[in-house]
Amino acid sequence: MKLTAEQRTEMIKKAIMCEKPERVPVISKAEPSYAIQYAGYDLKKALWDPEMIVKATDKMYTDIYCDAGGNMPRFPLIYKTNGSKAYVPRAEDDFVQHPDVSGLLAEEYDEYIADPFKCIVDTVIPRIYPVLAEEGSNGSLNYLRAMISDNQVKSKYLAGCAAVEKKHGVINIRRGAIEAPFDFVADLLRGFTGISMDIRRDPGRVLAAVEASAPLMYRLAKILNPNPGTIPSIFMPLHMPSYMRTKDFEKLYWPSFKKLVCDLVGEGYTMQIFFEKDWTRYYDYLQELPTGVIAYFEDDDLGVVKEKIGKKLCIMGNYPITMLRQSTKQQCIDKAKEIVDKAAPGGGYLFCMDKSILDLSDAKPENLIAVSEFVHEYGVYK
Amino acid sequence: MEFKSEMLKYWDDEPVAGYKVEEKDIVMDPLNNVEDALFAFIMGLMY
């Protein structure tokens, strides 16, 4: 039974607020690169042509059941134009890769803490995007090229996706993405290697930099998603905690992250937070987060998660996409049943994979179709 | 969470250079929207 957009919106909103909807909503994490290959298009050609990605998404939504989705691919046009050293289209198909970079040197922490945005413009951008900092008019023109390419490709993609979502009644539950303040410092500013040393050598400056970053993330969230509401949510992938000692997480990561989430949820936003890897050590902290969070888990057992935080937070994730690649259709369905039986009772649950499906080899389409249809039919609340 | 940067010319309490207080209703939002878009674009380069 196909649902209307209104029915889907209603049940997703109920699930997010930890209520019991009519059914378990099925959330798609099949990325555009998967849709392109599923539709039989050339990956490189399609990544340069947002209208081709939209056509591929149309085919995917026609064949593979879902109630909601939402994504923003990394377009090679943008990164070729801005000359990024942090996001680099790979030679064979222009799928964008992310090497570890360090845009801020350890001795530049104080400059960053004093005025983070000024430091980003003056110091970090020239290091990660040297073409934007070329002398004279070249640098200005390259900034304009970067901004124009960004606007052109994203506006075409978003308009096309909106039309396809309307056609299929699929709900976009994501608008805008930000980072936890610590991850913002860790990712492109200091890099994984740099931040790992800084935590031990100079935790005071790390904390000051993290605290200085929080207002930037708050401001960015409100610009990217100007109308607070239950959906669409603001996406926030969390990167570093599973690599940190608990005592460092408690001091350096948690306070600014919690405040940012609480402030935005307090203003009426939903935060879709991707708890990457294993969060077992941190369940007691997560209990402090407010209702209005979609807690998206990768490795955590949703039965345990449900017991620990399921009364306050809407949970989703943990269906292993490796099964979609390696297992039989029946084994895939059995796993879906196992997870739904653990996570769905009482509501507050969205069915979803444990991570984004990027490549056709990540998931056999027949398995993805079978699992999505099974959950839609099986996940009915009595 | 208050956000300030000397790089961004937001009209907050005081008018930005070149404008008068009495023009606030006309020009403040359009000017600030430009600063927002500039800020968001540059921040978008950072993650």
GROMACS .gro file of C-alpha atoms in nm:
model
  429
    1MET     CA    1   0.000   0.000   0.000
    2LYS     CA    2   0.149   0.331  -0.107
    3LEU     CA    3   0.097   0.618   0.132
    4THR     CA    4   0.028   0.982   0.050
    5ALA     CA    5   0.282   1.251   0.131
    6GLU     CA    6   0.049   1.377   0.402
    7GLN     CA    7   0.026   1.034   0.564
    8ARG     CA    8   0.400   0.993   0.550
    9THR     CA    9   0.463   1.338   0.695
   10GLU     CA   10   0.227   1.265   0.982
   11MET     CA   11   0.382   0.932   1.072
   12ILE     CA   12   0.738   1.060   1.048
   13LYS     CA   13   0.655   1.355   1.272
   14LYS     CA   14   0.499   1.121   1.527
   15ALA     CA   15   0.802   0.893   1.523
   16ILE     CA   16   1.039   1.187   1.568
   17MET     CA   17   0.844   1.302   1.872
   18CYS     CA   18   0.866   0.946   2.015
   19GLU     CA   19   0.500   0.876   1.955
   20LYS     CA   20   0.350   0.571   1.783
   21PRO     CA   21   0.260   0.627   1.416
   22GLU     CA   22   0.049   0.398   1.197
   23ARG     CA   23   0.356   0.229   1.053
   24VAL     CA   24   0.733   0.221   1.082
   25PRO     CA   25   0.857   0.482   0.832
   26VAL     CA   26   1.119   0.355   0.587
   27ILE     CA   27   1.403   0.602   0.539
   28SER     CA   28   1.625   0.572   0.231
   29LYS     CA   29   1.999   0.614   0.268
   30ALA     CA   30   2.071   0.517  -0.092
   31GLU     CA   31   2.290   0.801  -0.214
   32PRO     CA   32   2.281   0.957  -0.562
   33SER     CA   33   2.591   0.757  -0.664
   34TYR     CA   34   2.390   0.438  -0.595
   35ALA     CA   35   2.085   0.569  -0.782
   36ILE     CA   36   2.302   0.660  -1.082
   37GLN     CA   37   2.449   0.312  -1.108
   38TYR     CA   38   2.114   0.145  -1.038
   39ALA     CA   39   1.963   0.342  -1.328
   40GLY     CA   40   2.248   0.225  -1.552
   41TYR     CA   41   2.403   0.568  -1.607
   42ASP     CA   42   2.773   0.644  -1.628
   43LEU     CA   43   2.881   0.770  -1.285
   44LYS     CA   44   3.118   1.038  -1.409
   45LYS     CA   45   2.872   1.180  -1.662
   46ALA     CA   46   2.590   1.189  -1.410
   47LEU     CA   47   2.797   1.348  -1.133
   48TRP     CA   48   2.851   1.639  -1.371
   49ASP     CA   49   2.483   1.657  -1.465
   50PRO     CA   50   2.236   1.710  -1.178
   51GLU     CA   51   1.941   1.649  -1.410
   52MET     CA   52   2.072   1.299  -1.480
   53ILE     CA   53   2.098   1.234  -1.106
   54VAL     CA   54   1.738   1.348  -1.067
   55LYS     CA   55   1.628   1.103  -1.341
   56ALA     CA   56   1.816   0.826  -1.164
   57THR     CA   57   1.649   0.918  -0.835
   58ASP     CA   58   1.311   0.906  -1.010
   59LYS     CA   59   1.382   0.549  -1.121
   60MET     CA   60   1.505   0.450  -0.778
   61TYR     CA   61   1.193   0.588  -0.607
   62THR     CA   62   0.978   0.408  -0.867
   63ASP     CA   63   1.138   0.071  -0.796
   64ILE     CA   64   1.254   0.082  -0.434
   65TYR     CA   65   1.005   0.162  -0.160
   66CYS     CA   66   1.077   0.442   0.085
   67ASP     CA   67   0.876   0.697   0.279
   68ALA     CA   68   1.151   0.956   0.310
   69GLY     CA   69   1.501   1.045   0.199
   70GLY     CA   70   1.716   1.351   0.154
   71ASN     CA   71   2.080   1.404   0.068
   72MET     CA   72   2.327   1.642  -0.090
   73PRO     CA   73   2.595   1.477  -0.305
   74ARG     CA   74   2.943   1.619  -0.349
   75PHE     CA   75   2.951   1.747  -0.707
   76PRO     CA   76   3.289   1.734  -0.885
   77LEU     CA   77   3.214   2.065  -1.063
   78ILE     CA   78   3.226   2.242  -0.727
   79TYR     CA   79   3.555   2.089  -0.617
   80LYS     CA   80   3.722   2.122  -0.957
   81THR     CA   81   3.623   2.489  -0.958
   82ASN     CA   82   3.734   2.571  -0.606
   83GLY     CA   83   4.052   2.360  -0.628
   84SER     CA   84   3.994   2.191  -0.293
   85LYS     CA   85   4.271   1.988  -0.133
   86ALA     CA   86   4.021   1.848   0.118
   87TYR     CA   87   3.770   1.707  -0.131
   88VAL     CA   88   3.921   1.566  -0.446
   89PRO     CA   89   3.738   1.402  -0.739
   90ARG     CA   90   3.910   1.069  -0.806
   91ALA     CA   91   4.058   1.016  -1.149
   92GLU     CA   92   3.848   0.727  -1.277
   93ASP     CA   93   3.496   0.857  -1.216
   94ASP     CA   94   3.514   1.194  -1.034
   95PHE     CA   95   3.356   1.050  -0.720
   96VAL     CA   96   3.475   1.294  -0.453
   97GLN     CA   97   3.722   1.161  -0.194
   98HIS     CA   98   3.830   1.321   0.135
   99PRO     CA   99   4.200   1.298   0.223
  100ASP     CA  100   4.312   1.399   0.573
  101VAL     CA  101   4.418   1.765   0.565
  102SER     CA  102   4.519   2.025   0.818
  103GLY     CA  103   4.413   2.380   0.740
  104LEU     CA  104   4.519   2.525   1.075
  105LEU     CA  105   4.865   2.487   1.230
  106ALA     CA  106   4.901   2.417   1.602
  107GLU     CA  107   5.061   2.758   1.654
  108GLU     CA  108   4.758   2.929   1.494
  109TYR     CA  109   4.506   2.826   1.761
  110ASP     CA  110   4.507   3.170   1.926
  111GLU     CA  111   4.438   3.342   1.594
  112TYR     CA  112   4.144   3.108   1.540
  113ILE     CA  113   4.006   3.149   1.892
  114ALA     CA  114   4.014   3.531   1.863
  115ASP     CA  115   3.799   3.542   1.546
  116PRO     CA  116   3.730   3.199   1.395
  117PHE     CA  117   3.566   3.323   1.076
  118LYS     CA  118   3.842   3.575   1.005
  119CYS     CA  119   4.104   3.304   1.060
  120ILE     CA  120   3.917   3.072   0.824
  121VAL     CA  121   3.913   3.336   0.552
  122ASP     CA  122   4.268   3.467   0.603
  123THR     CA  123   4.458   3.153   0.697
  124VAL     CA  124   4.269   2.827   0.646
  125ILE     CA  125   4.107   2.885   0.306
  126PRO     CA  126   4.438   2.982   0.139
  127ARG     CA  127   4.589   2.657   0.264
  128ILE     CA  128   4.304   2.424   0.162
  129TYR     CA  129   4.179   2.622  -0.138
  130PRO     CA  130   4.489   2.796  -0.278
  131VAL     CA  131   4.322   2.900  -0.603
  132LEU     CA  132   4.078   3.113  -0.404
  133ALA     CA  133   4.367   3.301  -0.252
  134GLU     CA  134   4.563   3.375  -0.568
  135GLU     CA  135   4.688   3.730  -0.586
  136GLY     CA  136   4.501   4.005  -0.765
  137SER     CA  137   4.185   3.955  -0.963
  138ASN     CA  138   4.252   3.583  -1.013
  139GLY     CA  139   4.164   3.506  -0.652
  140SER     CA  140   3.846   3.716  -0.667
  141LEU     CA  141   3.738   3.556  -0.994
  142ASN     CA  142   3.807   3.210  -0.859
  143TYR     CA  143   3.592   3.283  -0.552
  144LEU     CA  144   3.314   3.391  -0.787
  145ARG     CA  145   3.357   3.078  -1.000
  146ALA     CA  146   3.338   2.864  -0.688
  147MET     CA  147   3.024   3.036  -0.564
  148ILE     CA  148   2.854   3.030  -0.905
  149SER     CA  149   2.925   2.660  -0.958
  150ASP     CA  150   2.797   2.582  -0.609
  151ASN     CA  151   2.475   2.777  -0.667
  152GLN     CA  152   2.415   2.642  -1.017
  153VAL     CA  153   2.461   2.275  -0.949
  154LYS     CA  154   2.286   2.266  -0.612
  155SER     CA  155   1.986   2.472  -0.721
  156LYS     CA  156   1.931   2.245  -1.025
  157TYR     CA  157   1.965   1.936  -0.811
  158LEU     CA  158   1.736   2.055  -0.532
  159ALA     CA  159   1.466   2.176  -0.772
  160GLY     CA  160   1.474   1.846  -0.962
  161CYS     CA  161   1.466   1.639  -0.644
  162ALA     CA  162   1.174   1.841  -0.508
  163ALA     CA  163   0.975   1.760  -0.824
  164VAL     CA  164   1.062   1.388  -0.805
  165GLU     CA  165   0.979   1.373  -0.434
  166LYS     CA  166   0.644   1.537  -0.504
  167LYS     CA  167   0.573   1.286  -0.784
  168HIS     CA  168   0.639   0.992  -0.552
  169GLY     CA  169   0.512   1.146  -0.229
  170VAL     CA  170   0.855   1.092  -0.073
  171ILE     CA  171   0.935   1.325   0.216
  172ASN     CA  172   1.269   1.505   0.232
  173ILE     CA  173   1.361   1.491   0.600
  174ARG     CA  174   1.693   1.672   0.568
  175ARG     CA  175   1.775   2.035   0.504
  176GLY     CA  176   2.123   2.159   0.578
  177ALA     CA  177   2.412   1.998   0.761
  178ILE     CA  178   2.639   2.123   1.036
  179GLU     CA  179   2.909   1.967   1.253
  180ALA     CA  180   2.957   1.924   1.624
  181PRO     CA  181   3.194   2.205   1.730
  182PHE     CA  182   3.472   1.959   1.820
  183ASP     CA  183   3.442   1.779   1.486
  184PHE     CA  184   3.458   2.112   1.306
  185VAL     CA  185   3.795   2.179   1.468
  186ALA     CA  186   3.909   1.821   1.414
  187ASP     CA  187   3.809   1.765   1.052
  188LEU     CA  188   3.946   2.031   0.816
  189LEU     CA  189   4.116   2.260   1.066
  190ARG     CA  190   4.354   2.029   1.250
  191GLY     CA  191   4.291   1.695   1.080
  192PHE     CA  192   4.268   1.358   1.255
  193THR     CA  193   4.640   1.335   1.327
  194GLY     CA  194   4.671   1.695   1.445
  195ILE     CA  195   4.373   1.692   1.681
  196SER     CA  196   4.480   1.358   1.829
  197MET     CA  197   4.811   1.516   1.935
  198ASP     CA  198   4.650   1.844   2.046
  199ILE     CA  199   4.411   1.667   2.284
  200ARG     CA  200   4.711   1.549   2.484
  201ARG     CA  201   4.950   1.840   2.435
  202ASP     CA  202   4.723   2.143   2.452
  203PRO     CA  203   4.370   2.054   2.569
  204GLY     CA  204   4.305   2.409   2.693
  205ARG     CA  205   4.344   2.559   2.347
  206VAL     CA  206   4.147   2.276   2.190
  207LEU     CA  207   3.859   2.348   2.428
  208ALA     CA  208   3.875   2.722   2.357
  209ALA     CA  209   3.872   2.656   1.982
  210VAL     CA  210   3.578   2.420   2.016
  211GLU     CA  211   3.384   2.673   2.222
  212ALA     CA  212   3.465   2.945   1.968
  213SER     CA  213   3.330   2.723   1.689
  214ALA     CA  214   2.990   2.659   1.846
  215PRO     CA  215   2.837   2.998   1.751
  216LEU     CA  216   2.946   2.943   1.389
  217MET     CA  217   2.760   2.611   1.375
  218TYR     CA  218   2.455   2.767   1.540
  219ARG     CA  219   2.449   3.055   1.294
  220LEU     CA  220   2.504   2.822   1.000
  221ALA     CA  221   2.218   2.593   1.105
  222LYS     CA  222   1.977   2.885   1.116
  223ILE     CA  223   2.084   3.012   0.774
  224LEU     CA  224   2.070   2.673   0.601
  225ASN     CA  225   1.738   2.580   0.758
  226PRO     CA  226   1.563   2.912   0.824
  227ASN     CA  227   1.223   2.772   0.926
  228PRO     CA  228   1.230   2.564   1.244
  229GLY     CA  229   1.003   2.260   1.237
  230THR     CA  230   0.990   1.887   1.301
  231ILE     CA  231   1.087   1.820   0.939
  232PRO     CA  232   1.311   1.876   0.753
  233SER     CA  233   1.583   1.807   1.008
  234ILE     CA  234   1.933   1.946   1.029
  235PHE     CA  235   2.188   1.670   0.968
  236MET     CA  236   2.489   1.637   1.195
  237PRO     CA  237   2.736   1.350   1.146
  238LEU     CA  238   2.959   1.290   1.451
  239HIS     CA  239   3.310   1.177   1.368
  240MET     CA  240   3.558   1.176   1.655
  241PRO     CA  241   3.395   1.036   1.974
  242SER     CA  242   3.461   0.669   1.904
  243TYR     CA  243   3.831   0.754   1.869
  244MET     CA  244   3.845   0.959   2.193
  245ARG     CA  245   3.901   0.862   2.555
  246THR     CA  246   3.580   0.901   2.754
  247LYS     CA  247   3.737   1.164   2.984
  248ASP     CA  248   3.840   1.373   2.680
  249PHE     CA  249   3.494   1.335   2.528
  250GLU     CA  250   3.335   1.453   2.851
  251LYS     CA  251   3.552   1.762   2.873
  252LEU     CA  252   3.620   1.859   2.513
  253TYR     CA  253   3.336   1.722   2.301
  254TRP     CA  254   3.015   1.688   2.498
  255PRO     CA  255   2.941   2.031   2.655
  256SER     CA  256   2.940   2.241   2.335
  257PHE     CA  257   2.771   1.965   2.136
  258LYS     CA  258   2.494   1.924   2.392
  259LYS     CA  259   2.437   2.300   2.417
  260LEU     CA  260   2.421   2.336   2.038
  261VAL     CA  261   2.169   2.052   2.005
  262CYS     CA  262   1.959   2.172   2.300
  263ASP     CA  263   1.955   2.532   2.173
  264LEU     CA  264   1.843   2.431   1.822
  265VAL     CA  265   1.585   2.178   1.940
  266GLY     CA  266   1.465   2.440   2.188
  267GLU     CA  267   1.395   2.668   1.893
  268GLY     CA  268   1.183   2.402   1.724
  269TYR     CA  269   1.437   2.225   1.502
  270THR     CA  270   1.484   1.851   1.467
  271MET     CA  271   1.843   1.734   1.467
  272GLN     CA  272   1.925   1.420   1.269
  273ILE     CA  273   2.246   1.310   1.439
  274PHE     CA  274   2.457   1.031   1.295
  275PHE     CA  275   2.636   0.855   1.581
  276GLU     CA  276   2.915   0.699   1.379
  277LYS     CA  277   3.074   0.370   1.492
  278ASP     CA  278   2.998   0.243   1.846
  279TRP     CA  279   2.847   0.472   2.112
  280THR     CA  280   2.807   0.216   2.392
  281ARG     CA  281   3.038   0.417   2.622
  282TYR     CA  282   2.828   0.729   2.584
  283TYR     CA  283   2.465   0.620   2.642
  284ASP     CA  284   2.451   0.797   2.979
  285TYR     CA  285   2.539   1.124   2.807
  286LEU     CA  286   2.285   1.074   2.530
  287GLN     CA  287   2.009   1.054   2.789
  288GLU     CA  288   2.064   1.427   2.844
  289LEU     CA  289   1.959   1.512   2.487
  290PRO     CA  290   1.604   1.640   2.432
  291THR     CA  291   1.317   1.491   2.235
  292GLY     CA  292   1.342   1.634   1.886
  293VAL     CA  293   1.655   1.438   1.798
  294ILE     CA  294   1.666   1.160   1.539
  295ALA     CA  295   1.944   0.942   1.677
  296TYR     CA  296   2.090   0.759   1.379
  297PHE     CA  297   2.318   0.472   1.481
  298GLU     CA  298   2.575   0.279   1.285
  299ASP     CA  299   2.710  -0.010   1.495
  300ASP     CA  300   2.496   0.006   1.810
  301ASP     CA  301   2.239  -0.267   1.880
  302LEU     CA  302   1.902  -0.093   1.855
  303GLY     CA  303   1.754  -0.319   2.123
  304VAL     CA  304   2.001  -0.180   2.376
  305VAL     CA  305   1.969   0.172   2.238
  306LYS     CA  306   1.591   0.152   2.265
  307GLU     CA  307   1.615   0.058   2.630
  308LYS     CA  308   1.872   0.326   2.714
  309ILE     CA  309   1.742   0.630   2.525
  310GLY     CA  310   1.433   0.521   2.332
  311LYS     CA  311   1.185   0.702   2.554
  312LYS     CA  312   1.335   1.043   2.472
  313LEU     CA  313   1.499   1.010   2.133
  314CYS     CA  314   1.370   0.879   1.803
  315ILE     CA  315   1.611   0.608   1.692
  316MET     CA  316   1.707   0.475   1.349
  317GLY     CA  317   1.988   0.296   1.164
  318ASN     CA  318   2.193  -0.016   1.236
  319TYR     CA  319   2.063  -0.233   0.950
  320PRO     CA  320   2.397  -0.362   0.814
  321ILE     CA  321   2.430  -0.286   0.445
  322THR     CA  322   2.694  -0.559   0.428
  323MET     CA  323   2.401  -0.803   0.445
  324LEU     CA  324   2.244  -0.645   0.139
  325ARG     CA  325   2.568  -0.717  -0.046
  326GLN     CA  326   2.644  -1.066   0.078
  327SER     CA  327   2.330  -1.241   0.199
  328THR     CA  328   2.026  -1.405   0.049
  329LYS     CA  329   1.697  -1.221   0.021
  330GLN     CA  330   1.547  -1.426   0.305
  331GLN     CA  331   1.845  -1.365   0.533
  332CYS     CA  332   1.812  -0.991   0.465
  333ILE     CA  333   1.441  -0.998   0.550
  334ASP     CA  334   1.505  -1.199   0.867
  335LYS     CA  335   1.756  -0.939   0.982
  336ALA     CA  336   1.509  -0.659   0.912
  337LYS     CA  337   1.244  -0.840   1.118
  338GLU     CA  338   1.490  -0.885   1.404
  339ILE     CA  339   1.573  -0.514   1.413
  340VAL     CA  340   1.215  -0.394   1.373
  341ASP     CA  341   1.103  -0.628   1.653
  342LYS     CA  342   1.362  -0.475   1.885
  343ALA     CA  343   1.335  -0.109   1.789
  344ALA     CA  344   0.977  -0.044   1.683
  345PRO     CA  345   0.761  -0.129   1.988
  346GLY     CA  346   0.601   0.184   2.129
  347GLY     CA  347   0.701   0.405   1.836
  348GLY     CA  348   0.986   0.655   1.812
  349TYR     CA  349   1.159   0.453   1.542
  350LEU     CA  350   1.252   0.501   1.176
  351PHE     CA  351   1.383   0.205   0.976
  352CYS     CA  352   1.712   0.284   0.807
  353MET     CA  353   2.044   0.131   0.703
  354ASP     CA  354   2.356   0.161   0.920
  355LYS     CA  355   2.524   0.393   0.673
  356SER     CA  356   2.476   0.551   0.333
  357ILE     CA  357   2.470   0.316   0.035
  358LEU     CA  358   2.720   0.469  -0.204
  359ASP     CA  359   2.794   0.207  -0.467
  360LEU     CA  360   2.591  -0.055  -0.652
  361SER     CA  361   2.830  -0.317  -0.514
  362ASP     CA  362   2.733  -0.210  -0.158
  363ALA     CA  363   2.381  -0.350  -0.187
  364LYS     CA  364   2.215  -0.590  -0.430
  365PRO     CA  365   1.908  -0.401  -0.553
  366GLU     CA  366   1.686  -0.710  -0.517
  367ASN     CA  367   1.781  -0.731  -0.149
  368LEU     CA  368   1.724  -0.360  -0.087
  369ILE     CA  369   1.384  -0.380  -0.258
  370ALA     CA  370   1.286  -0.689  -0.057
  371VAL     CA  371   1.389  -0.539   0.277
  372SER     CA  372   1.221  -0.201   0.212
  373GLU     CA  373   0.894  -0.365   0.107
  374PHE     CA  374   0.906  -0.609   0.397
  375VAL     CA  375   0.947  -0.334   0.656
  376HIS     CA  376   0.670  -0.130   0.500
  377GLU     CA  377   0.429  -0.427   0.512
  378TYR     CA  378   0.546  -0.576   0.842
  379GLY     CA  379   0.600  -0.255   1.038
  380VAL     CA  380   0.236  -0.183   1.112
  381TYR     CA  381   0.144  -0.077   1.465
  382LYS     CA  382  -0.162  -0.265   1.591
  383MET     CA  383   2.509   3.190   2.105
  384GLU     CA  384   2.641   3.521   1.986
  385PHE     CA  385   2.844   3.521   1.667
  386LYS     CA  386   3.070   3.810   1.568
  387SER     CA  387   3.347   3.852   1.314
  388GLU     CA  388   3.520   4.160   1.190
  389MET     CA  389   3.500   4.008   0.841
  390LEU     CA  390   3.121   4.025   0.827
  391LYS     CA  391   2.935   4.355   0.812
  392TYR     CA  392   2.607   4.273   0.979
  393TRP     CA  393   2.368   4.552   1.070
  394ASP     CA  394   2.308   4.470   1.436
  395ASP     CA  395   2.252   4.756   1.679
  396GLU     CA  396   2.433   5.021   1.476
  397PRO     CA  397   2.386   5.090   1.104
  398VAL     CA  398   2.656   4.958   0.874
  399ALA     CA  399   2.882   5.216   0.714
  400GLY     CA  400   2.708   5.427   0.449
  401TYR     CA  401   2.354   5.394   0.591
  402LYS     CA  402   2.139   5.588   0.836
  403VAL     CA  403   1.938   5.461   1.131
  404GLU     CA  404   1.612   5.564   0.963
  405GLU     CA  405   1.689   5.336   0.666
  406LYS     CA  406   1.689   5.029   0.889
  407ASP     CA  407   1.346   4.897   0.784
  408ILE     CA  408   1.440   4.921   0.418
  409VAL     CA  409   1.797   4.797   0.398
  410MET     CA  410   1.888   4.596   0.707
  411ASP     CA  411   1.740   4.259   0.609
  412PRO     CA  412   1.866   4.262   0.247
  413LEU     CA  413   2.214   4.360   0.361
  414ASN     CA  414   2.221   4.099   0.636
  415ASN     CA  415   2.095   3.832   0.395
  416VAL     CA  416   2.400   3.896   0.178
  417GLU     CA  417   2.628   3.851   0.480
  418ASP     CA  418   2.442   3.530   0.571
  419ALA     CA  419   2.489   3.388   0.219
  420LEU     CA  420   2.857   3.486   0.219
  421PHE     CA  421   2.907   3.328   0.560
  422ALA     CA  422   2.724   3.008   0.461
  423PHE     CA  423   2.916   2.973   0.136
  424ILE     CA  424   3.255   3.006   0.302
  425MET     CA  425   3.156   2.777   0.588
  426GLY     CA  426   3.038   2.528   0.327
  427LEU     CA  427   3.398   2.503   0.212
  428MET     CA  428   3.496   2.388   0.557
  429TYR     CA  429   3.316   2.055   0.591
   0.00000   0.00000   0.00000
